[in-house]
Each structure stands twice: as structure tokens, then as C-alpha cells.
Short mmCIF file of C-alpha atoms in Angstrom, two decimals:
data_model
loop_
_atom_site.label_atom_id
_atom_site.label_comp_id
_atom_site.label_asym_id
_atom_site.label_seq_id
_atom_site.Cartn_x
_atom_site.Cartn_y
_atom_site.Cartn_z
CA MET A 164 -10.34 9.94 -18.71
CA PHE A 165 -12.20 6.75 -19.46
CA LEU A 166 -9.43 5.03 -21.33
CA CYS A 167 -6.20 3.66 -20.02
CA LYS A 168 -3.16 1.88 -21.28
CA VAL A 169 -1.80 -1.07 -19.38
CA LYS A 170 1.82 -1.96 -19.73
CA SER A 171 1.81 -5.40 -18.18
CA PHE A 172 1.33 -9.00 -19.11
CA SER A 173 -2.30 -9.83 -19.61
CA PRO A 174 -3.59 -13.41 -19.34
CA ILE A 175 -5.53 -12.98 -22.57
CA GLY A 176 -2.36 -12.40 -24.45
CA TYR A 177 -1.95 -8.66 -24.80
CA THR A 178 1.13 -7.08 -23.35
CA PHE A 179 -0.33 -3.68 -24.10
CA MET A 180 -4.07 -3.27 -24.07
CA GLN A 181 -6.63 -0.57 -23.47
CA LEU A 182 -9.61 -1.16 -21.25
CA PHE A 183 -12.81 0.88 -21.20
CA TYR A 184 -15.40 0.80 -18.47
CA ALA A 185 -18.82 0.55 -20.09
CA PRO A 186 -21.41 -0.54 -17.49
CA ASP A 187 -24.21 0.14 -19.97
CA LEU A 188 -22.75 -1.91 -22.82
CA ILE A 189 -25.23 -3.99 -24.84
CA PRO A 190 -23.54 -6.18 -27.51
CA PRO A 191 -22.80 -6.28 -30.35
CA PHE A 192 -22.26 -2.54 -30.80
CA HIS A 193 -21.22 0.24 -28.43
CA THR A 194 -20.58 3.93 -29.01
CA LEU A 195 -18.00 5.61 -26.82
CA ASP A 196 -18.82 8.99 -25.31
CA PRO A 197 -17.21 12.11 -26.87
CA GLU A 198 -14.30 12.21 -24.41
CA GLU A 199 -13.52 8.53 -24.86
CA SER A 200 -13.93 8.80 -28.61
CA ARG A 201 -11.57 11.75 -28.88
CA HIS A 202 -8.92 10.04 -26.78
CA CYS A 203 -9.35 6.80 -28.67
CA ILE A 204 -9.01 8.31 -32.15
CA ARG A 205 -6.96 11.48 -31.64
CA VAL A 206 -4.62 10.41 -28.84
CA LEU A 207 -4.27 6.65 -29.25
CA ARG A 208 -4.87 7.01 -32.99
CA LEU A 209 -6.90 3.81 -33.21
CA ALA A 210 -8.30 3.11 -36.67
CA ALA A 211 -11.09 0.94 -38.06
CA GLY A 212 -10.35 -2.68 -37.22
CA ASP A 213 -8.11 -1.88 -34.24
CA THR A 214 -8.70 -3.79 -31.02
CA LEU A 215 -9.70 -2.46 -27.63
CA HIS A 216 -11.36 -4.00 -24.59
CA LEU A 217 -14.44 -3.04 -22.64
CA THR A 218 -15.79 -4.33 -19.35
CA ASP A 219 -19.24 -3.98 -17.86
CA GLY A 220 -17.68 -4.01 -14.38
CA ARG A 221 -19.80 -7.04 -13.52
CA GLY A 222 -17.34 -9.69 -14.60
CA THR A 223 -17.56 -9.65 -18.37
CA LEU A 224 -14.64 -8.54 -20.52
CA TYR A 225 -15.31 -7.79 -24.19
CA ARG A 226 -12.73 -7.78 -26.97
CA CYS A 227 -13.93 -5.21 -29.46
CA GLU A 228 -12.86 -3.73 -32.78
CA VAL A 229 -13.31 -0.15 -33.94
CA THR A 230 -15.98 -0.06 -36.67
CA ASP A 231 -16.41 3.72 -36.96
CA PRO A 232 -13.35 5.74 -35.89
CA ASP A 233 -15.35 8.94 -35.36
CA PRO A 234 -13.46 11.26 -32.96
CA ARG A 235 -16.81 12.42 -31.54
CA ARG A 236 -18.72 9.16 -31.48
CA CYS A 237 -16.44 6.18 -31.99
CA THR A 238 -18.34 2.94 -32.47
CA VAL A 239 -16.93 -0.48 -31.63
CA GLU A 240 -18.19 -4.01 -32.24
CA VAL A 241 -17.86 -6.88 -29.76
CA LYS A 242 -15.79 -9.70 -31.25
CA GLU A 243 -15.26 -11.90 -28.20
CA ARG A 244 -16.52 -12.05 -24.62
CA PHE A 245 -14.92 -13.44 -21.47
CA GLU A 246 -17.43 -14.23 -18.70
CA GLU A 247 -16.40 -14.04 -15.03
CA PHE A 248 -13.02 -12.75 -16.13
CA GLU A 249 -10.47 -13.53 -13.39
CA LYS A 250 -13.22 -14.04 -10.84
CA ARG A 251 -11.87 -14.36 -7.31
CA GLY A 252 -12.85 -17.27 -5.08
CA TYR A 253 -13.82 -14.99 -2.20
CA ARG A 254 -15.62 -11.77 -1.48
CA LEU A 255 -13.94 -8.97 0.45
CA ALA A 256 -15.77 -5.98 1.87
CA MET A 257 -13.89 -3.39 3.90
CA GLY A 258 -15.36 -0.77 6.19
CA VAL A 259 -12.74 1.95 6.53
CA ALA A 260 -12.93 5.36 8.18
CA PRO A 261 -11.87 7.94 5.57
CA THR A 262 -8.71 9.78 6.61
CA LYS A 263 -8.51 13.49 7.40
CA ASN A 264 -6.23 13.80 4.37
CA ILE A 265 -8.55 12.42 1.68
CA GLU A 266 -5.63 11.60 -0.61
CA ARG A 267 -4.57 8.84 1.79
CA PHE A 268 -8.04 7.31 1.60
CA GLU A 269 -8.10 7.63 -2.18
CA TRP A 270 -4.72 5.98 -2.30
CA PHE A 271 -6.23 3.05 -0.42
CA LEU A 272 -9.18 2.91 -2.83
CA GLU A 273 -6.77 2.70 -5.77
CA LYS A 274 -4.44 0.13 -4.27
CA ALA A 275 -7.13 -2.11 -2.81
CA THR A 276 -8.87 -2.14 -6.20
CA GLU A 277 -5.62 -3.32 -7.79
CA VAL A 278 -5.14 -6.03 -5.16
CA GLY A 279 -8.79 -7.11 -5.30
CA ILE A 280 -11.82 -6.02 -3.31
CA ASP A 281 -15.59 -6.13 -3.81
CA ALA A 282 -16.98 -3.34 -1.66
CA PHE A 283 -15.77 -0.20 0.08
CA VAL A 284 -17.80 0.99 3.05
CA PRO A 285 -16.69 4.44 4.27
CA LEU A 286 -17.19 4.34 8.05
CA GLU A 287 -18.30 7.20 10.25
CA CYS A 288 -16.85 6.52 13.68
CA ALA A 289 -16.79 8.21 17.08
CA ARG A 290 -13.27 9.50 16.44
CA SER A 291 -13.60 10.08 12.69
CA GLU A 292 -11.59 13.05 11.48
CA ARG A 293 -13.57 13.10 8.22
CA ARG A 294 -17.34 12.58 8.00
CA ILE A 295 -17.93 13.66 4.40
CA ILE A 296 -16.49 12.30 1.14
CA LYS A 297 -17.09 13.12 -2.52
CA PRO A 298 -18.58 9.89 -3.95
CA GLU A 299 -18.16 10.94 -7.61
CA ARG A 300 -14.50 11.75 -7.07
CA GLU A 301 -13.84 8.51 -5.16
CA MET A 302 -15.65 6.51 -7.86
CA LYS A 303 -13.34 8.00 -10.50
CA VAL A 304 -10.33 6.84 -8.48
CA ILE A 305 -11.77 3.32 -8.27
CA THR A 306 -12.75 3.18 -11.95
CA SER A 307 -9.31 4.39 -12.98
CA ALA A 308 -7.72 1.60 -10.93
CA VAL A 309 -10.16 -0.95 -12.41
CA LYS A 310 -8.94 -0.05 -15.90
CA GLN A 311 -5.29 0.26 -14.93
CA SER A 312 -5.26 -3.21 -13.41
CA LEU A 313 -7.55 -4.78 -16.02
CA LYS A 314 -10.34 -5.75 -13.65
CA ALA A 315 -13.66 -6.98 -15.00
CA TYR A 316 -15.30 -6.53 -11.60
CA HIS A 317 -15.82 -2.94 -10.47
CA PRO A 318 -15.80 -2.62 -6.65
CA ALA A 319 -18.87 -1.01 -5.12
CA LEU A 320 -18.52 2.21 -3.16
CA GLU A 321 -21.17 2.53 -0.49
CA PRO A 322 -22.21 5.87 1.02
CA MET A 323 -20.74 7.08 4.31
CA THR A 324 -22.11 4.62 6.87
CA PRO A 325 -22.45 5.10 10.63
CA PHE A 326 -20.33 2.56 12.52
CA ARG A 327 -23.25 0.89 14.30
CA GLU A 328 -25.14 0.49 11.03
CA ALA A 329 -22.14 -1.18 9.38
CA VAL A 330 -21.73 -3.50 12.37
CA THR A 331 -25.37 -4.55 12.70
CA ARG A 332 -25.98 -4.97 8.97
CA PRO A 333 -26.26 -8.69 7.99
CA PHE A 334 -23.08 -10.14 6.46
CA ASP A 335 -22.80 -13.83 5.52
CA GLY A 336 -19.12 -14.45 6.19
CA VAL A 337 -16.24 -13.82 8.58
CA LYS A 338 -16.55 -10.46 10.35
CA LEU A 339 -13.36 -8.88 11.66
CA ILE A 340 -12.47 -5.62 13.36
CA ALA A 341 -8.83 -4.54 13.46
CA HIS A 342 -7.65 -2.23 16.23
CA CYS A 343 -4.53 -1.34 18.22
CA GLN A 344 -5.87 -1.32 21.75
CA LYS A 345 -5.70 -3.50 24.78
CA SER A 346 -8.97 -5.35 25.07
CA GLU A 347 -10.54 -7.63 27.66
CA ARG A 348 -11.12 -9.97 24.75
CA GLU A 349 -8.42 -11.74 22.75
CA ARG A 350 -7.07 -10.16 19.59
CA ARG A 351 -5.96 -12.80 17.07
CA PHE A 352 -3.74 -12.43 14.04
CA ILE A 353 -5.82 -12.02 10.88
CA GLY A 354 -4.11 -15.09 9.39
CA ASP A 355 -5.62 -17.25 12.13
CA CYS A 356 -9.18 -16.03 11.49
CA ILE A 357 -9.60 -16.54 7.74
CA ARG A 358 -9.37 -19.63 5.53
CA LYS A 359 -9.09 -19.72 1.78
CA GLY A 360 -12.46 -19.06 0.17
CA ASP A 361 -13.99 -17.29 3.16
CA ASP A 362 -16.05 -14.19 2.45
CA VAL A 363 -14.73 -11.47 4.73
CA LEU A 364 -15.79 -8.12 6.11
CA ILE A 365 -12.99 -6.18 7.78
CA LEU A 366 -13.37 -2.93 9.70
CA ILE A 367 -10.50 -0.43 10.00
CA GLY A 368 -10.78 2.61 12.26
CA PRO A 369 -9.84 6.30 11.93
CA GLU A 370 -6.50 7.91 12.84
CA GLY A 371 -7.48 7.84 16.52
CA ASP A 372 -8.65 4.21 16.25
CA PHE A 373 -12.06 2.86 17.23
CA SER A 374 -13.42 3.82 20.62
CA PRO A 375 -13.54 1.08 23.30
CA GLU A 376 -17.35 1.26 23.08
CA GLU A 377 -17.26 0.66 19.33
CA ILE A 378 -14.94 -2.33 19.74
CA THR A 379 -17.17 -3.84 22.41
CA PHE A 380 -20.28 -3.21 20.28
CA ALA A 381 -18.65 -4.96 17.31
CA ALA A 382 -17.60 -7.91 19.49
CA GLU A 383 -21.18 -8.20 20.74
CA ASN A 384 -22.32 -8.33 17.13
CA GLY A 385 -20.17 -11.23 15.98
CA PHE A 386 -16.94 -9.45 15.01
CA GLN A 387 -13.61 -11.03 15.95
CA GLU A 388 -10.95 -8.60 17.09
CA ILE A 389 -7.79 -8.92 15.05
CA THR A 390 -4.26 -7.62 14.74
CA LEU A 391 -2.40 -7.23 11.46
CA GLY A 392 0.96 -7.88 13.08
CA GLY A 393 3.42 -6.01 15.25
CA SER A 394 3.72 -2.74 13.36
CA ARG A 395 1.75 0.39 14.08
CA LEU A 396 0.17 1.23 10.74
CA ARG A 397 -1.66 4.30 9.56
CA THR A 398 -5.35 3.82 8.79
CA GLU A 399 -4.84 3.52 5.04
CA THR A 400 -1.76 1.33 5.40
CA ALA A 401 -3.57 -1.04 7.75
CA ALA A 402 -6.52 -1.21 5.37
CA LEU A 403 -4.37 -2.08 2.36
CA ALA A 404 -2.25 -4.53 4.38
CA ALA A 405 -5.45 -6.35 5.38
CA ALA A 406 -6.56 -6.56 1.74
CA VAL A 407 -3.14 -7.92 0.71
CA MET A 408 -3.22 -10.51 3.52
CA VAL A 409 -6.67 -11.71 2.44
CA SER A 410 -5.35 -12.04 -1.12
CA PHE A 411 -2.30 -13.93 0.18
CA ILE A 412 -4.47 -16.35 2.18
CA ASN A 413 -6.51 -17.06 -0.96
CA GLN A 414 -3.57 -18.06 -3.16
CA MET B 240 9.89 18.42 10.65
CA PHE B 241 11.86 16.15 12.93
CA LEU B 242 9.15 15.52 15.44
CA CYS B 243 5.97 13.58 15.06
CA LYS B 244 2.97 12.66 17.13
CA VAL B 245 1.68 9.13 17.11
CA LYS B 246 -1.93 8.51 17.89
CA SER B 247 -1.85 4.79 18.42
CA PHE B 248 -1.27 2.23 21.12
CA SER B 249 2.41 1.84 21.88
CA PRO B 250 3.77 -1.33 23.51
CA ILE B 251 5.68 0.76 26.03
CA GLY B 252 2.50 2.17 27.36
CA TYR B 253 2.01 5.56 25.72
CA THR B 254 -1.12 6.06 23.68
CA PHE B 255 0.27 9.39 22.53
CA MET B 256 4.00 9.80 22.25
CA GLN B 257 6.52 11.82 20.31
CA LEU B 258 9.53 10.22 18.69
CA PHE B 259 12.69 11.99 17.58
CA TYR B 260 15.30 10.54 15.26
CA ALA B 261 18.72 11.22 16.74
CA PRO B 262 21.34 8.99 15.09
CA ASP B 263 24.12 10.92 16.85
CA LEU B 264 22.69 10.61 20.35
CA ILE B 265 25.18 9.94 23.13
CA PRO B 266 23.53 9.44 26.56
CA PRO B 267 22.78 10.83 29.03
CA PHE B 268 22.15 14.26 27.45
CA HIS B 269 21.08 15.36 23.99
CA THR B 270 20.39 18.79 22.55
CA LEU B 271 17.78 19.04 19.80
CA ASP B 272 18.53 21.14 16.74
CA PRO B 273 16.83 24.57 16.43
CA GLU B 274 13.94 23.33 14.31
CA GLU B 275 13.23 20.41 16.64
CA SER B 276 13.62 22.62 19.69
CA ARG B 277 11.21 25.22 18.39
CA HIS B 278 8.61 22.63 17.50
CA CYS B 279 9.09 20.86 20.82
CA ILE B 280 8.71 23.97 22.99
CA ARG B 281 6.59 26.37 20.91
CA VAL B 282 4.27 23.94 19.11
CA LEU B 283 4.00 20.96 21.44
CA ARG B 284 4.58 23.23 24.43
CA LEU B 285 6.67 20.67 26.27
CA ALA B 286 8.07 21.92 29.56
CA ALA B 287 10.89 20.84 31.86
CA GLY B 288 10.24 17.31 33.06
CA ASP B 289 7.97 16.38 30.11
CA THR B 290 8.63 13.07 28.40
CA LEU B 291 9.61 12.45 24.79
CA HIS B 292 11.32 9.60 22.99
CA LEU B 293 14.40 9.42 20.81
CA THR B 294 15.78 6.62 18.69
CA ASP B 295 19.24 6.20 17.22
CA GLY B 296 17.70 4.33 14.30
CA ARG B 297 19.89 1.33 15.12
CA GLY B 298 17.46 -0.40 17.45
CA THR B 299 17.66 1.61 20.63
CA LEU B 300 14.71 3.63 21.90
CA TYR B 301 15.35 6.20 24.64
CA ARG B 302 12.75 7.62 27.01
CA CYS B 303 13.88 11.15 27.77
CA GLU B 304 12.79 14.12 29.81
CA VAL B 305 13.17 17.78 28.91
CA THR B 306 15.81 19.34 31.18
CA ASP B 307 16.20 22.70 29.43
CA PRO B 308 13.09 23.83 27.48
CA ASP B 309 15.04 26.31 25.35
CA PRO B 310 13.10 26.98 22.10
CA ARG B 311 16.43 27.28 20.24
CA ARG B 312 18.40 24.50 21.90
CA CYS B 313 16.17 22.21 23.90
CA THR B 314 18.13 19.73 26.01
CA VAL B 315 16.79 16.35 27.10
CA GLU B 316 18.10 13.68 29.47
CA VAL B 317 17.85 9.94 28.89
CA LYS B 318 15.83 8.27 31.64
CA GLU B 319 15.36 4.80 30.21
CA ARG B 320 16.63 2.81 27.24
CA PHE B 321 15.07 -0.05 25.28
CA GLU B 322 17.60 -2.11 23.31
CA GLU B 323 16.59 -3.89 20.09
CA PHE B 324 13.17 -2.27 20.38
CA GLU B 325 10.67 -4.41 18.44
CA LYS B 326 13.43 -6.12 16.52
CA ARG B 327 12.10 -8.25 13.68
CA GLY B 328 13.13 -11.88 13.29
CA TYR B 329 14.06 -11.42 9.63
CA ARG B 330 15.82 -9.00 7.34
CA LEU B 331 14.09 -7.65 4.25
CA ALA B 332 15.88 -5.81 1.45
CA MET B 333 13.98 -4.68 -1.61
CA GLY B 334 15.39 -3.62 -4.94
CA VAL B 335 12.73 -1.52 -6.63
CA ALA B 336 12.86 0.54 -9.82
CA PRO B 337 11.74 4.09 -8.92
CA THR B 338 8.56 5.07 -10.74
CA LYS B 339 8.30 7.82 -13.35
CA ASN B 340 6.00 9.62 -10.92
CA ILE B 341 8.33 9.88 -7.92
CA GLU B 342 5.42 10.31 -5.51
CA ARG B 343 4.42 6.72 -6.13
CA PHE B 344 7.92 5.55 -5.19
CA GLU B 345 7.96 7.79 -2.11
CA TRP B 346 4.60 6.39 -1.15
CA PHE B 347 6.17 2.91 -1.23
CA LEU B 348 9.11 4.11 0.89
CA GLU B 349 6.69 5.43 3.50
CA LYS B 350 4.40 2.41 3.59
CA ALA B 351 7.15 -0.22 3.49
CA THR B 352 8.87 1.55 6.39
CA GLU B 353 5.63 1.31 8.38
CA VAL B 354 5.21 -2.37 7.54
CA GLY B 355 8.88 -3.17 8.21
CA ILE B 356 11.91 -3.22 5.93
CA ASP B 357 15.69 -2.98 6.39
CA ALA B 358 17.03 -1.69 3.11
CA PHE B 359 15.78 0.06 -0.02
CA VAL B 360 17.80 -0.44 -3.19
CA PRO B 361 16.63 1.86 -6.03
CA LEU B 362 17.15 -0.18 -9.20
CA GLU B 363 18.21 1.13 -12.57
CA CYS B 364 16.80 -1.28 -15.13
CA ALA B 365 16.73 -1.59 -18.92
CA ARG B 366 13.17 -0.22 -19.02
CA SER B 367 13.47 2.23 -16.11
CA GLU B 368 11.41 5.38 -16.62
CA ARG B 369 13.40 7.14 -13.89
CA ARG B 370 17.15 6.88 -13.43
CA ILE B 371 17.71 9.68 -10.94
CA ILE B 372 16.28 10.18 -7.43
CA LYS B 373 16.83 12.80 -4.74
CA PRO B 374 18.38 10.82 -1.85
CA GLU B 375 17.93 13.61 0.72
CA ARG B 376 14.26 13.96 -0.13
CA GLU B 377 13.66 10.19 -0.06
CA MET B 378 15.47 9.92 3.27
CA LYS B 379 13.13 12.52 4.75
CA VAL B 380 10.16 10.42 3.65
CA ILE B 381 11.66 7.34 5.30
CA THR B 382 12.63 9.14 8.51
CA SER B 383 9.16 10.66 8.78
CA ALA B 384 7.63 7.18 8.50
CA VAL B 385 10.12 5.82 11.07
CA LYS B 386 8.86 8.38 13.59
CA GLN B 387 5.22 8.07 12.60
CA SER B 388 5.25 4.32 13.13
CA LEU B 389 7.57 4.36 16.15
CA LYS B 390 10.39 2.37 14.63
CA ALA B 391 13.74 2.07 16.40
CA TYR B 392 15.37 0.71 13.25
CA HIS B 393 15.81 3.20 10.41
CA PRO B 394 15.82 1.50 6.98
CA ALA B 395 18.87 2.12 4.82
CA LEU B 396 18.46 3.85 1.47
CA GLU B 397 21.13 2.79 -0.98
CA PRO B 398 22.10 4.87 -4.01
CA MET B 399 20.63 4.16 -7.44
CA THR B 400 22.03 0.76 -8.35
CA PRO B 401 22.41 -0.78 -11.83
CA PHE B 402 20.34 -3.97 -12.10
CA ARG B 403 23.29 -6.26 -12.77
CA GLU B 404 25.19 -4.88 -9.79
CA ALA B 405 22.20 -5.49 -7.48
CA VAL B 406 21.84 -9.02 -8.84
CA THR B 407 25.50 -10.04 -8.57
CA ARG B 408 26.10 -8.45 -5.16
CA PRO B 409 26.43 -11.10 -2.42
CA PHE B 410 23.30 -11.62 -0.31
CA ASP B 411 23.05 -14.27 2.38
CA GLY B 412 19.41 -15.22 2.16
CA VAL B 413 16.52 -15.98 -0.19
CA LYS B 414 16.78 -14.04 -3.45
CA LEU B 415 13.57 -13.42 -5.38
CA ILE B 416 12.63 -11.53 -8.54
CA ALA B 417 8.95 -10.73 -9.15
CA HIS B 418 7.75 -10.21 -12.70
CA CYS B 419 4.63 -10.55 -14.85
CA GLN B 420 6.00 -12.33 -17.89
CA LYS B 421 5.89 -15.79 -19.34
CA SER B 422 9.19 -17.46 -18.64
CA GLU B 423 10.79 -20.72 -19.67
CA ARG B 424 11.39 -21.19 -15.97
CA GLU B 425 8.73 -21.70 -13.32
CA ARG B 426 7.34 -18.74 -11.43
CA ARG B 427 6.29 -19.72 -7.92
CA PHE B 428 4.02 -17.84 -5.53
CA ILE B 429 6.08 -15.82 -3.04
CA GLY B 430 4.45 -17.69 -0.16
CA ASP B 431 5.98 -20.93 -1.39
CA CYS B 432 9.52 -19.49 -1.49
CA ILE B 433 9.93 -17.99 1.98
CA ARG B 434 9.75 -19.47 5.45
CA LYS B 435 9.43 -17.60 8.72
CA GLY B 436 12.79 -16.14 9.73
CA ASP B 437 14.30 -16.16 6.26
CA ASP B 438 16.30 -13.11 5.25
CA VAL B 439 14.96 -11.99 1.89
CA LEU B 440 15.97 -9.85 -1.05
CA ILE B 441 13.13 -9.09 -3.47
CA LEU B 442 13.47 -7.31 -6.82
CA ILE B 443 10.54 -5.39 -8.35
CA GLY B 444 10.81 -3.95 -11.85
CA PRO B 445 9.78 -0.66 -13.49
CA GLU B 446 6.41 0.17 -15.09
CA GLY B 447 7.44 -1.78 -18.20
CA ASP B 448 8.65 -4.71 -16.08
CA PHE B 449 12.09 -6.30 -16.23
CA SER B 450 13.44 -7.23 -19.65
CA PRO B 451 13.62 -10.95 -20.49
CA GLU B 452 17.42 -10.62 -20.43
CA GLU B 453 17.32 -9.18 -16.90
CA ILE B 454 15.07 -11.98 -15.69
CA THR B 455 17.34 -14.63 -17.19
CA PHE B 456 20.41 -12.93 -15.72
CA ALA B 457 18.80 -12.91 -12.26
CA ALA B 458 17.83 -16.58 -12.58
CA GLU B 459 21.40 -17.43 -13.53
CA ASN B 460 22.53 -15.63 -10.37
CA GLY B 461 20.44 -17.53 -7.87
CA PHE B 462 17.17 -15.57 -7.95
CA GLN B 463 13.88 -17.47 -7.91
CA GLU B 464 11.17 -16.05 -10.15
CA ILE B 465 8.01 -15.31 -8.23
CA THR B 466 4.47 -14.09 -8.63
CA LEU B 467 2.57 -12.08 -6.01
CA GLY B 468 -0.77 -13.55 -7.05
CA GLY B 469 -3.21 -13.12 -9.88
CA SER B 470 -3.61 -9.35 -9.95
CA ARG B 471 -1.69 -7.00 -12.20
CA LEU B 472 -0.15 -4.54 -9.79
CA ARG B 473 1.63 -1.27 -10.38
CA THR B 474 5.32 -1.22 -9.49
CA GLU B 475 4.81 0.48 -6.14
CA THR B 476 1.76 -1.64 -5.28
CA ALA B 477 3.61 -4.86 -6.07
CA ALA B 478 6.56 -3.72 -3.95
CA LEU B 479 4.41 -2.93 -0.94
CA ALA B 480 2.35 -6.10 -1.37
CA ALA B 481 5.58 -8.12 -1.29
CA ALA B 482 6.67 -6.38 1.93
CA VAL B 483 3.27 -7.06 3.52
CA MET B 484 3.42 -10.73 2.47
CA VAL B 485 6.88 -11.15 4.01
CA SER B 486 5.56 -9.59 7.22
CA PHE B 487 2.55 -11.95 7.11
CA ILE B 488 4.77 -15.00 6.66
CA ASN B 489 6.80 -13.95 9.69
CA GLN B 490 3.88 -13.70 12.11
#
């Protein structure tokens, strides 16, 4: 389903708007695919002249009007464009080990997209309980959340990445690794490691946490060890909590 | 299932411990119910002398040892007690309108319990899409999360409460109502309304948000209107984000 209704206040004045994801949109005209068209005309019963919104997922939001309400190939015309729509002042990338129960990981993908994130990096760790994901399925979860929460920026989903590759890959920003273990090095609270506007990369381990070797390797590669507070959190809870804290720090 | 394994570092030194919820525990001995006993002896294969932990859900954690490994009525003996185990320095109560899809609300119950909360108040609002919940089922979700995250304090689950009753009920602390609407009054960011150590009551509305009348009524009854940031969040996402932010403020 490539169309969604949003029942919430929107800064551009609609309390009830539909958002399409159209990465290949080239103004002024765009034709929805058959599934979108059917839903648009048959289900939402939009008619010629009705308004809907499209985003290219790269920051531009388009206000469009239906020009040809064809239930197989509905065509819309761009009437207004909003560049860098609700652009955040920071970039957040999170490397998270997918959970054994994939629904918990998908839940994180949905919620983090709502809260605001730029890139998901599925991590393959020493203690990973899941080493394979279905990228198409996970992308659908993310795209659905993008539309639900009216985002003009579509988070990237990177392929499953070995831990050491994720750690040694260049990242121009604050690099953090969250874990729950005693360490010879100091673990600081995430709030003491990030300032407003910082670009951040945060790593969250699998159910069994990172191995001591992985933590040491990350520390040797410029990652600060952090805690998210006193509570013991599941992998997906810790990951979302970190995303919320980064959003909080940037208010 | 009244027993759970926790694969995470525990402050009392176990990297792998089991926690039971036994609100009726009276030291020094306790007999597990048949289901717990079977799981304890047949599944986890605990034997006489093996260690497990129990909590009364009111702040006390007990380290126990199996004295009688009976698969129908396993008896344990308290060896050590930890009072006010990981007691938080604040109280958090949240009034949240249960979502049409109950799984989303249950997901919030689980995650907020992990993050730390004292009371759940299911709200019945003007625009509520769900006015009935199954208290027994929701309690199981909460209890499971209590054990999973090694909590000695079991959050309370109040019955479905009409909005006006929740708003007029006495609460000795900061009272906040989050919403996504334009208001004649100022909406402040949650981080500007709470200080470390404050007891807090936060209200989160249904999918269609609170009605303007509800928001005005809350404001007239001492609630500050707040925003959780720029993103449009689903009901359950907003509720969890608020709980995470309160936890962050209290670090």
C-alpha cells in the first residue's frame, strides 16, 4: 500500500492529508502505479482537482492535484513544492543487530523513522541471533512509516554489515557504542557525549550484547562507550531510546 | 509463563538470571505455582541449591535457592534480600488512550515498563477508537516486561478512566498534556517543563488526538500543554518517547 492517511496536525495546514512516496517523481506531472491509482480513486474516492501530497524521499514535499482520476493510471499535477521539508539539524545513523524475532527489529525501524533517523545499518555481530534480513520487507516498513509520519526524508537501509566493517568505516561525527557490560574504560551517559547539531553514529548490540572483543575494537577505532541510563533494555528498546534521546538533545 | 531469562548485565552480578514475580511472597520460604514449578525444573532444569530471584513487585528483590525441586510444587528459600532495588528518584504516571490496534498499546506497556514507569492509566477520550481493554491480558504484558528487564517495582495498571476523571483527580506533581494542535495557549517542549526528581503525570491522546474541549479542560485543571518535538508520532510512539524523555531528564 503506497498511500496512507495521516490523522494529525500537519505544519502545512492539513489536519488530514495523504502522502505518497514517489522517488522517481519529475514535475509537473506524475502518474501513480496501478495499486496506488486504485486506492486513490476507488478507496479514497479522490476526484479531479482533489489534493494529495507526494515526496521524493530526498527532502522535497509536493502538493499535487488529481488531473486524471483513472483508477488504473491516476495522473496528478504538482501545484506547490516544499524544499528541505522539516529538515533536521543533525544526522543520525544507527548500527543495530537485528533481533531473533524480526518483528521487534521492524518495530524499531518503524518507530525510529517516526522519531527521525537518516540511516539504518543492520549489524552482524559475534553474538548475533539473526544474520539475514529481508531488505524489501524492511524497506516497506520504513516507507510506510515515512508516509504515516509525513516525512520528506526517507531513511536509508544499508545491507547487513559485519561489525568490524561498520566500526572501521569512515564517519564524520560522534561515534558511540552502547553496551551493558563492565569495561576497563569509562562508560558515559549518552547525554554527556552529544551536543545539539552533532552528527551521530550509534551502535546497539544483539540480545546477548556485544562481545568484549567487539567493544574493545570499537573503542580502539574512536567509539565512545555509552550507557542509556539505569534500565536494562531489550535491543530494540535500547535502539529506539537512543534515537529519542538524540532527538531530545536536538530540541 | 511466569519465568523469564535475562541475557544482560545485572548490577547484582549475574549476567544470566531468572526473575519470578511473587507479590504474595512471605520469607523465608515460597512455593512456586505448578506452571512456574514445571518450567523451573523441567525446562530450566534447576536443581536443589540452584539460584533464582523473586520480586514482590513493591521494590524488594529476593535471591533464593531451590530447596525442593518438585516439578509440581517447587519450593525456594530466601537467601538474600535487596530493598528498594534500583528505586527511581521520580514517579511517572501516564494516561494514554489505548489504540484501535491493541497490540500497539501493549507494545507501549512493554516498552514503558522496561524504560521505567509507575502507573498506566488507560484513557477514554472523546475521539477514542478503543474504549475497552482486557486488564488481565495487559497485566501479563506488563509482568512479562517486569521480569524481562529485572524490575523490582511492578507498574500499576488502572482501569479504563474517563478523560475528565483522569484530569480532575488529584496528582501531586507536574501535570502535562501532549497534543499536536494549534492552541490559544502556549505549548512548551517537555524538556522545559520537567526537572530532575519531579513526579510527573503525562496525558497522551488517541489516534485522532484530544478534542479542543479536552485540551482546554485539562489546561483549566492545571495541565501544561507540551510538545515532544517536531515529529508527528503515533499515539504509542509519542507515549514511549515521553517516558524515555522523562528518564533522560532524570539521569
